Amino acid sequence: MCSRRIALLALVAQAAALVVPPSCARCRRVRLRSEPGDAPAEAAAPVEDVPIATTEPEPAAPQLTERQKEIARLRAAEKFLEKDTGKYMCKVCEYQYDPEEGAKGVAAATPFEDIQSNWRCPRCRASKDSFEPVTITIAGFAENQNYGFGGNSMTEGDKNLAIFGGLGFFFVLLLSGYLMT
């Protein structure tokens, strides 16, 4: 019965991938107690020593290919530009203060910085300090941010509007040419 327990323990130890520091793996051994029906534990015959499973040292990290190195370099060079929208959002209730619309107790066209310091959120009554600016993230490379006709600093929505608006305009222009005849 003890040999079955030892074999079962060895399988469980391997399945659970017990990790023991390599310096202690030689000196640590698992000893099983005898069954309850056997003689007392002190008088029980010694049980076979079973070493605890150890993990093998991890292999060295694989070398990166030239393509992977280039990808890593480009990811490191990518820069995200934060563009301020002029709006501010309450961190507590997500109310957005728009300077063009104003808010309760604040006139329209009032910048957020010019609002009194004791002003509170109209929805949740949080202080002015709990507001943060709403920004738009523009992805791109640092060296390309200033090229072109401003296309590199356009947001995703601005680019979609320019592309599909231009396609729509030329489609209407094409149809108007057929209508002239």
mmCIF file of C-alpha atoms in Angstrom:
data_model
loop_
_atom_site.group_PDB
_atom_site.id
_atom_site.type_symbol
_atom_site.label_atom_id
_atom_site.label_comp_id
_atom_site.label_asym_id
_atom_site.label_seq_id
_atom_site.Cartn_x
_atom_site.Cartn_y
_atom_site.Cartn_z
ATOM 1 C CA MET A 1 0.000 0.000 0.000
ATOM 2 C CA CYS A 2 2.876 2.360 0.806
ATOM 3 C CA SER A 3 4.469 1.828 -2.600
ATOM 4 C CA ARG A 4 1.180 2.845 -4.230
ATOM 5 C CA ARG A 5 1.114 6.010 -2.175
ATOM 6 C CA ILE A 6 4.693 6.776 -3.129
ATOM 7 C CA ALA A 7 3.968 6.261 -6.808
ATOM 8 C CA LEU A 8 0.797 8.370 -6.520
ATOM 9 C CA LEU A 9 2.701 11.099 -4.719
ATOM 10 C CA ALA A 10 5.382 11.095 -7.401
ATOM 11 C CA LEU A 11 2.740 11.463 -10.120
ATOM 12 C CA VAL A 12 0.939 14.236 -8.250
ATOM 13 C CA ALA A 13 4.211 16.066 -7.652
ATOM 14 C CA GLN A 14 5.036 15.917 -11.360
ATOM 15 C CA ALA A 15 1.532 16.992 -12.354
ATOM 16 C CA ALA A 16 1.516 19.899 -9.941
ATOM 17 C CA ALA A 17 5.039 20.845 -11.051
ATOM 18 C CA LEU A 18 6.285 21.441 -7.535
ATOM 19 C CA VAL A 19 9.200 23.821 -7.624
ATOM 20 C CA VAL A 20 11.947 23.364 -5.069
ATOM 21 C CA PRO A 21 15.124 25.419 -5.146
ATOM 22 C CA PRO A 22 17.856 23.339 -6.828
ATOM 23 C CA SER A 23 20.189 23.622 -3.850
ATOM 24 C CA CYS A 24 17.602 21.967 -1.592
ATOM 25 C CA ALA A 25 16.330 19.382 -4.071
ATOM 26 C CA ARG A 26 19.086 16.919 -3.173
ATOM 27 C CA CYS A 27 18.541 17.087 0.549
ATOM 28 C CA ARG A 28 14.729 17.185 0.634
ATOM 29 C CA ARG A 29 12.901 13.912 0.405
ATOM 30 C CA VAL A 30 9.256 13.075 0.847
ATOM 31 C CA ARG A 31 8.400 10.611 3.587
ATOM 32 C CA LEU A 32 4.963 9.151 3.867
ATOM 33 C CA ARG A 33 3.418 8.160 7.161
ATOM 34 C CA SER A 34 2.223 4.632 7.653
ATOM 35 C CA GLU A 35 -1.449 3.785 7.401
ATOM 36 C CA PRO A 36 -3.653 4.177 10.499
ATOM 37 C CA GLY A 37 -3.999 0.378 10.893
ATOM 38 C CA ASP A 38 -0.220 -0.175 10.922
ATOM 39 C CA ALA A 39 2.102 0.090 13.869
ATOM 40 C CA PRO A 40 2.727 3.518 15.378
ATOM 41 C CA ALA A 41 4.660 5.982 13.221
ATOM 42 C CA GLU A 42 7.784 5.738 15.367
ATOM 43 C CA ALA A 43 7.929 1.963 14.997
ATOM 44 C CA ALA A 44 6.973 1.920 11.314
ATOM 45 C CA ALA A 45 9.534 0.691 8.866
ATOM 46 C CA PRO A 46 11.295 3.470 6.967
ATOM 47 C CA VAL A 47 9.642 4.349 3.703
ATOM 48 C CA GLU A 48 11.533 4.743 0.455
ATOM 49 C CA ASP A 49 12.828 8.215 -0.216
ATOM 50 C CA VAL A 50 11.278 9.879 -3.256
ATOM 51 C CA PRO A 51 12.935 13.047 -4.515
ATOM 52 C CA ILE A 52 10.679 16.016 -5.207
ATOM 53 C CA ALA A 53 10.351 16.904 -8.854
ATOM 54 C CA THR A 54 12.383 19.922 -9.841
ATOM 55 C CA THR A 55 12.014 22.147 -12.843
ATOM 56 C CA GLU A 56 14.650 22.254 -15.488
ATOM 57 C CA PRO A 57 16.413 25.568 -16.037
ATOM 58 C CA GLU A 58 14.680 27.670 -18.647
ATOM 59 C CA PRO A 59 16.395 27.792 -22.012
ATOM 60 C CA ALA A 60 17.931 31.085 -23.035
ATOM 61 C CA ALA A 61 15.599 33.561 -24.741
ATOM 62 C CA PRO A 62 15.479 32.971 -28.489
ATOM 63 C CA GLN A 63 17.444 35.376 -30.625
ATOM 64 C CA LEU A 64 15.328 37.975 -32.414
ATOM 65 C CA THR A 65 15.289 37.940 -36.173
ATOM 66 C CA GLU A 66 16.072 41.078 -38.151
ATOM 67 C CA ARG A 67 12.367 41.593 -38.871
ATOM 68 C CA GLN A 68 11.456 41.334 -35.168
ATOM 69 C CA LYS A 69 14.225 43.818 -34.305
ATOM 70 C CA GLU A 70 12.858 46.265 -36.886
ATOM 71 C CA ILE A 71 9.323 45.866 -35.525
ATOM 72 C CA ALA A 72 10.565 46.558 -31.986
ATOM 73 C CA ARG A 73 12.464 49.653 -33.186
ATOM 74 C CA LEU A 74 9.381 51.019 -34.957
ATOM 75 C CA ARG A 75 7.163 50.413 -31.928
ATOM 76 C CA ALA A 76 9.623 52.322 -29.768
ATOM 77 C CA ALA A 77 9.674 55.212 -32.263
ATOM 78 C CA GLU A 78 5.884 55.523 -32.413
ATOM 79 C CA LYS A 79 4.647 58.606 -30.646
ATOM 80 C CA PHE A 80 1.138 59.351 -29.487
ATOM 81 C CA LEU A 81 0.156 62.988 -29.729
ATOM 82 C CA GLU A 82 -2.456 64.190 -27.244
ATOM 83 C CA LYS A 83 -4.715 66.869 -28.731
ATOM 84 C CA ASP A 84 -6.818 68.907 -26.303
ATOM 85 C CA THR A 85 -10.505 69.309 -27.221
ATOM 86 C CA GLY A 86 -11.212 72.145 -24.787
ATOM 87 C CA LYS A 87 -13.812 70.039 -22.959
ATOM 88 C CA TYR A 88 -13.466 68.757 -19.406
ATOM 89 C CA MET A 89 -14.978 65.605 -17.900
ATOM 90 C CA CYS A 90 -15.928 64.921 -14.287
ATOM 91 C CA LYS A 91 -14.100 61.840 -12.982
ATOM 92 C CA VAL A 92 -16.993 60.989 -10.656
ATOM 93 C CA CYS A 93 -20.072 61.067 -12.905
ATOM 94 C CA GLU A 94 -18.528 61.585 -16.374
ATOM 95 C CA TYR A 95 -20.360 64.876 -16.948
ATOM 96 C CA GLN A 96 -18.672 66.834 -19.754
ATOM 97 C CA TYR A 97 -18.273 70.571 -19.489
ATOM 98 C CA ASP A 98 -18.324 72.131 -22.935
ATOM 99 C CA PRO A 99 -17.167 75.784 -22.968
ATOM 100 C CA GLU A 100 -19.420 76.575 -25.937
ATOM 101 C CA GLU A 101 -22.552 75.493 -24.044
ATOM 102 C CA GLY A 102 -21.566 76.565 -20.533
ATOM 103 C CA ALA A 103 -23.153 74.970 -17.478
ATOM 104 C CA LYS A 104 -25.389 75.766 -14.539
ATOM 105 C CA GLY A 105 -24.070 79.025 -13.070
ATOM 106 C CA VAL A 106 -21.530 79.488 -15.891
ATOM 107 C CA ALA A 107 -22.109 81.563 -19.023
ATOM 108 C CA ALA A 108 -21.565 80.094 -22.480
ATOM 109 C CA ALA A 109 -18.127 80.569 -24.121
ATOM 110 C CA THR A 110 -16.389 80.562 -20.712
ATOM 111 C CA PRO A 111 -13.110 78.593 -20.708
ATOM 112 C CA PHE A 112 -12.815 76.038 -17.903
ATOM 113 C CA GLU A 113 -9.780 77.816 -16.428
ATOM 114 C CA ASP A 114 -11.848 81.007 -15.925
ATOM 115 C CA ILE A 115 -14.553 79.285 -13.855
ATOM 116 C CA GLN A 116 -14.526 80.078 -10.112
ATOM 117 C CA SER A 117 -12.639 77.627 -7.920
ATOM 118 C CA ASN A 118 -15.717 76.964 -5.760
ATOM 119 C CA TRP A 119 -17.796 75.863 -8.793
ATOM 120 C CA ARG A 120 -19.180 72.326 -8.553
ATOM 121 C CA CYS A 121 -20.329 69.706 -11.065
ATOM 122 C CA PRO A 122 -24.023 70.309 -11.847
ATOM 123 C CA ARG A 123 -24.775 66.578 -11.827
ATOM 124 C CA CYS A 124 -22.910 65.116 -8.815
ATOM 125 C CA ARG A 125 -21.728 68.258 -6.936
ATOM 126 C CA ALA A 126 -18.045 67.232 -7.158
ATOM 127 C CA SER A 127 -15.481 70.030 -6.900
ATOM 128 C CA LYS A 128 -13.753 71.632 -9.873
ATOM 129 C CA ASP A 129 -10.587 69.672 -9.007
ATOM 130 C CA SER A 130 -12.281 66.393 -9.983
ATOM 131 C CA PHE A 131 -12.466 67.425 -13.651
ATOM 132 C CA GLU A 132 -9.851 66.342 -16.183
ATOM 133 C CA PRO A 133 -9.348 67.539 -19.775
ATOM 134 C CA VAL A 134 -10.768 65.450 -22.608
ATOM 135 C CA THR A 135 -8.040 64.662 -25.137
ATOM 136 C CA ILE A 136 -7.862 62.865 -28.466
ATOM 137 C CA THR A 137 -4.938 60.529 -29.106
ATOM 138 C CA ILE A 138 -3.266 60.731 -32.518
ATOM 139 C CA ALA A 139 -0.839 57.924 -33.307
ATOM 140 C CA GLY A 140 2.134 58.359 -35.601
ATOM 141 C CA PHE A 141 5.878 58.625 -35.794
ATOM 142 C CA ALA A 142 7.631 61.633 -34.296
ATOM 143 C CA GLU A 143 9.476 62.451 -37.512
ATOM 144 C CA ASN A 144 6.248 62.372 -39.550
ATOM 145 C CA GLN A 145 4.037 64.538 -37.336
ATOM 146 C CA ASN A 146 4.787 67.782 -39.208
ATOM 147 C CA TYR A 147 4.751 66.518 -42.825
ATOM 148 C CA GLY A 148 1.982 66.886 -45.375
ATOM 149 C CA PHE A 149 -1.035 69.154 -45.330
ATOM 150 C CA GLY A 150 -1.784 68.504 -41.680
ATOM 151 C CA GLY A 151 -2.944 64.954 -42.377
ATOM 152 C CA ASN A 152 -0.614 63.509 -39.761
ATOM 153 C CA SER A 153 -2.205 65.538 -36.987
ATOM 154 C CA MET A 154 -5.772 64.693 -38.020
ATOM 155 C CA THR A 155 -7.846 62.397 -35.850
ATOM 156 C CA GLU A 156 -9.398 59.181 -37.118
ATOM 157 C CA GLY A 157 -12.785 60.880 -37.537
ATOM 158 C CA ASP A 158 -11.267 63.803 -39.445
ATOM 159 C CA LYS A 159 -9.510 61.431 -41.847
ATOM 160 C CA ASN A 160 -12.705 59.416 -42.419
ATOM 161 C CA LEU A 161 -14.625 62.601 -43.158
ATOM 162 C CA ALA A 162 -11.990 63.794 -45.647
ATOM 163 C CA ILE A 163 -11.765 60.429 -47.446
ATOM 164 C CA PHE A 164 -15.438 59.523 -47.663
ATOM 165 C CA GLY A 165 -16.530 63.147 -48.124
ATOM 166 C CA GLY A 166 -14.155 63.423 -51.089
ATOM 167 C CA LEU A 167 -15.427 60.151 -52.559
ATOM 168 C CA GLY A 168 -19.032 61.338 -52.159
ATOM 169 C CA PHE A 169 -18.242 64.686 -53.784
ATOM 170 C CA PHE A 170 -16.612 63.062 -56.829
ATOM 171 C CA PHE A 171 -19.482 60.586 -57.146
ATOM 172 C CA VAL A 172 -22.002 63.467 -57.199
ATOM 173 C CA LEU A 173 -19.761 65.297 -59.689
ATOM 174 C CA LEU A 174 -19.700 62.192 -61.916
ATOM 175 C CA LEU A 175 -23.488 61.841 -61.807
ATOM 176 C CA SER A 176 -23.979 65.544 -62.563
ATOM 177 C CA GLY A 177 -21.915 65.068 -65.740
ATOM 178 C CA TYR A 178 -24.399 62.424 -66.926
ATOM 179 C CA LEU A 179 -27.337 64.681 -66.055
ATOM 180 C CA MET A 180 -26.054 67.479 -68.323
ATOM 181 C CA THR A 181 -26.829 65.561 -71.473
#
